[in-house]
Amino acid sequence: LYNGKDLLKLSSQEKRALRTEVQIIFQDPFSSLNPKQKIGDIMLEPMLVHGIEKNTEARKEKVNWLLEKVGLPKEAALKYPHEFSGGQRQRVGIARALALQPKLIICDESVSALDVSVQAQVLNLLNDLKDEFGFTYIFISHDLSVVHYMSDHLAVLNKGEITEYGEATSIYRNPEKEYTRKLLNSILE
């Protein structure tokens, strides 16, 4: 369910509208970008499909602006994905998600493929962008320290079922479920 609507029962028109509201940042920054397209084209495509901005020139200006927002130079638009590090590629993925001005961004293990120092930079960037643009994240991760840093609310899943849900700090301080206690103890050991 999203905003009270069953996503499996949406019409084609409702699904199209949903794609501008909900975006995803994938786990693997290496395979989530088309290696045959330049970064600028990768970012322009969703804006063109969904009619974001009035013309190509305005879209290109937005691409440059978004690249700078995620800490990349506007010249990055002229390069291919293989010319960037994993952290830089993930920044491109973040900029691409922002291109449609979403209300919700799903981060699916979006920093797990990055080394720890780059993870911290990307997590800080994600928090800064959330504050600036006013959207919500669903942050999916097995790394509980990352979840703790990113989350206001926390849902703990066990075998596909939510076993505990609440304010993140409260759950970290005083988990109610044994499964959650075991998970938290595993990061303290």
Short mmCIF file of C-alpha atoms in Angstrom, two decimals:
data_model
loop_
_atom_site.label_atom_id
_atom_site.label_comp_id
_atom_site.label_asym_id
_atom_site.label_seq_id
_atom_site.Cartn_x
_atom_site.Cartn_y
_atom_site.Cartn_z
CA LEU A 1 0.00 0.00 0.00
CA TYR A 2 1.13 3.53 -0.75
CA ASN A 3 -1.00 6.48 0.37
CA GLY A 4 -3.80 4.02 1.03
CA LYS A 5 -3.76 2.57 -2.48
CA ASP A 6 -2.98 -1.04 -3.34
CA LEU A 7 -0.09 -0.78 -5.78
CA LEU A 8 -1.03 -4.09 -7.36
CA LYS A 9 -4.41 -2.70 -8.42
CA LEU A 10 -3.32 0.58 -10.01
CA SER A 11 -4.34 1.44 -13.55
CA SER A 12 -1.63 2.15 -16.14
CA GLN A 13 -2.20 5.88 -15.73
CA GLU A 14 -1.90 5.62 -11.93
CA LYS A 15 1.31 3.59 -12.24
CA ARG A 16 2.80 6.24 -14.53
CA ALA A 17 1.96 8.98 -12.03
CA LEU A 18 3.42 6.87 -9.22
CA ARG A 19 6.75 6.62 -11.03
CA THR A 20 7.29 10.34 -10.59
CA GLU A 21 6.38 10.18 -6.88
CA VAL A 22 8.44 7.11 -5.98
CA GLN A 23 12.01 6.52 -7.11
CA ILE A 24 14.64 3.94 -6.18
CA ILE A 25 18.37 4.03 -5.63
CA PHE A 26 19.74 0.57 -6.28
CA GLN A 27 22.36 -1.41 -4.40
CA ASP A 28 24.85 -1.80 -7.19
CA PRO A 29 26.06 1.45 -8.71
CA PHE A 30 27.96 -0.53 -11.35
CA SER A 31 25.01 -2.33 -12.96
CA SER A 32 22.26 0.22 -12.30
CA LEU A 33 23.53 2.63 -14.99
CA ASN A 34 23.49 1.86 -18.71
CA PRO A 35 27.17 1.62 -19.73
CA LYS A 36 26.35 2.65 -23.32
CA GLN A 37 24.83 6.00 -22.37
CA LYS A 38 26.49 9.16 -21.15
CA ILE A 39 25.52 10.31 -17.67
CA GLY A 40 23.60 13.30 -19.03
CA ASP A 41 21.48 11.05 -21.25
CA ILE A 42 20.84 8.65 -18.36
CA MET A 43 19.50 11.56 -16.32
CA LEU A 44 17.57 13.20 -19.19
CA GLU A 45 15.62 10.07 -20.08
CA PRO A 46 13.19 10.01 -17.11
CA MET A 47 12.60 13.75 -17.36
CA LEU A 48 11.77 13.43 -21.06
CA VAL A 49 9.47 10.44 -20.50
CA HIS A 50 7.56 12.21 -17.72
CA GLY A 51 7.55 15.70 -19.19
CA ILE A 52 9.68 17.30 -16.49
CA GLU A 53 10.79 20.81 -17.52
CA LYS A 54 9.55 22.64 -20.59
CA ASN A 55 12.27 21.78 -23.12
CA THR A 56 15.60 20.05 -23.69
CA GLU A 57 17.63 23.10 -22.69
CA ALA A 58 15.82 23.37 -19.34
CA ARG A 59 16.28 19.63 -18.77
CA LYS A 60 20.02 19.90 -19.46
CA GLU A 61 20.26 22.80 -17.01
CA LYS A 62 18.47 20.65 -14.43
CA VAL A 63 20.89 17.76 -15.08
CA ASN A 64 23.85 20.08 -14.45
CA TRP A 65 22.21 21.50 -11.32
CA LEU A 66 21.45 18.01 -9.95
CA LEU A 67 24.97 16.78 -10.64
CA GLU A 68 26.34 19.72 -8.66
CA LYS A 69 23.81 19.02 -5.86
CA VAL A 70 25.24 15.51 -5.44
CA GLY A 71 28.85 16.73 -5.51
CA LEU A 72 29.78 16.07 -9.14
CA PRO A 73 30.87 18.64 -11.71
CA LYS A 74 28.45 19.43 -14.52
CA GLU A 75 31.06 18.02 -16.95
CA ALA A 76 30.17 14.58 -15.58
CA ALA A 77 27.13 14.67 -17.89
CA LEU A 78 29.46 14.17 -20.85
CA LYS A 79 31.12 11.01 -19.49
CA TYR A 80 30.18 7.33 -19.37
CA PRO A 81 29.55 5.36 -16.16
CA HIS A 82 32.81 3.39 -16.42
CA GLU A 83 34.72 6.67 -16.00
CA PHE A 84 33.52 7.00 -12.40
CA SER A 85 34.19 5.31 -9.08
CA GLY A 86 31.46 3.38 -7.27
CA GLY A 87 30.71 6.31 -4.98
CA GLN A 88 30.50 8.69 -7.92
CA ARG A 89 28.19 6.31 -9.77
CA GLN A 90 25.97 6.11 -6.71
CA ARG A 91 25.83 9.92 -6.70
CA VAL A 92 24.65 9.75 -10.33
CA GLY A 93 21.96 7.29 -9.24
CA ILE A 94 20.88 9.70 -6.51
CA ALA A 95 20.76 12.62 -8.96
CA ARG A 96 18.73 10.53 -11.41
CA ALA A 97 16.22 9.67 -8.68
CA LEU A 98 15.92 13.37 -7.79
CA ALA A 99 15.28 14.35 -11.41
CA LEU A 100 11.58 13.49 -11.12
CA GLN A 101 11.11 15.41 -7.84
CA PRO A 102 9.86 12.35 -5.93
CA LYS A 103 8.06 12.34 -2.61
CA LEU A 104 9.56 8.97 -1.66
CA ILE A 105 12.93 7.44 -2.48
CA ILE A 106 13.57 3.78 -1.75
CA CYS A 107 17.22 3.12 -0.97
CA ASP A 108 17.73 -0.60 -1.50
CA GLU A 109 21.04 -1.42 0.17
CA SER A 110 22.26 1.71 -1.60
CA VAL A 111 25.59 1.96 0.20
CA SER A 112 26.43 -1.70 0.79
CA ALA A 113 28.64 -1.94 -2.33
CA LEU A 114 30.73 1.06 -1.25
CA ASP A 115 33.72 1.16 1.08
CA VAL A 116 33.14 2.58 4.55
CA SER A 117 34.56 6.08 3.97
CA VAL A 118 32.52 6.50 0.78
CA GLN A 119 29.45 5.09 2.58
CA ALA A 120 29.69 7.87 5.16
CA GLN A 121 29.93 10.54 2.44
CA VAL A 122 26.91 9.16 0.58
CA LEU A 123 24.86 8.79 3.77
CA ASN A 124 25.59 12.40 4.74
CA LEU A 125 24.65 13.50 1.22
CA LEU A 126 21.37 11.57 1.41
CA ASN A 127 20.50 13.21 4.73
CA ASP A 128 21.35 16.68 3.42
CA LEU A 129 19.24 16.15 0.29
CA LYS A 130 16.30 14.85 2.33
CA ASP A 131 16.35 18.03 4.39
CA GLU A 132 16.74 20.27 1.34
CA PHE A 133 14.16 18.62 -0.92
CA GLY A 134 11.69 17.45 1.73
CA PHE A 135 11.15 13.87 0.62
CA THR A 136 11.03 10.63 2.60
CA TYR A 137 13.35 7.64 2.41
CA ILE A 138 12.63 4.00 2.91
CA PHE A 139 16.11 2.77 3.70
CA ILE A 140 16.58 -0.99 3.32
CA SER A 141 19.74 -2.42 4.81
CA HIS A 142 21.26 -5.31 6.73
CA ASP A 143 23.78 -2.92 8.28
CA LEU A 144 22.15 -1.84 11.53
CA SER A 145 24.64 0.95 12.18
CA VAL A 146 23.69 2.47 8.81
CA VAL A 147 19.99 2.01 9.59
CA HIS A 148 20.45 3.68 12.98
CA TYR A 149 22.18 6.66 11.39
CA MET A 150 19.57 7.12 8.67
CA SER A 151 16.26 6.25 10.30
CA ASP A 152 13.66 8.12 12.27
CA HIS A 153 11.44 5.02 12.34
CA LEU A 154 12.51 1.41 12.11
CA ALA A 155 10.78 -1.74 10.94
CA VAL A 156 12.55 -5.00 11.73
CA LEU A 157 11.71 -7.84 9.36
CA ASN A 158 12.12 -11.52 10.08
CA LYS A 159 11.23 -14.00 7.33
CA GLY A 160 9.30 -11.32 5.44
CA GLU A 161 7.18 -10.25 8.41
CA ILE A 162 7.48 -7.02 10.38
CA THR A 163 8.35 -8.16 13.89
CA GLU A 164 8.95 -4.76 15.44
CA TYR A 165 8.15 -1.21 14.36
CA GLY A 166 8.56 2.13 16.07
CA GLU A 167 10.74 5.14 16.64
CA ALA A 168 14.30 4.07 15.77
CA THR A 169 16.01 5.45 18.86
CA SER A 170 13.48 3.75 21.15
CA ILE A 171 13.96 0.40 19.45
CA TYR A 172 17.74 0.71 19.62
CA ARG A 173 17.59 1.59 23.32
CA ASN A 174 14.92 -0.87 24.35
CA PRO A 175 13.95 -3.50 21.78
CA GLU A 176 10.79 -5.39 22.65
CA LYS A 177 11.35 -8.50 20.55
CA GLU A 178 14.02 -11.13 21.12
CA TYR A 179 14.88 -11.20 17.41
CA THR A 180 15.59 -7.45 17.47
CA ARG A 181 17.72 -7.83 20.61
CA LYS A 182 19.80 -10.50 18.89
CA LEU A 183 20.30 -8.29 15.83
CA LEU A 184 21.37 -5.34 17.94
CA ASN A 185 23.67 -7.46 20.10
CA SER A 186 25.38 -8.72 16.93
CA ILE A 187 26.60 -5.20 16.08
CA LEU A 188 27.78 -4.58 19.65
CA GLU A 189 29.97 -7.70 19.80
#
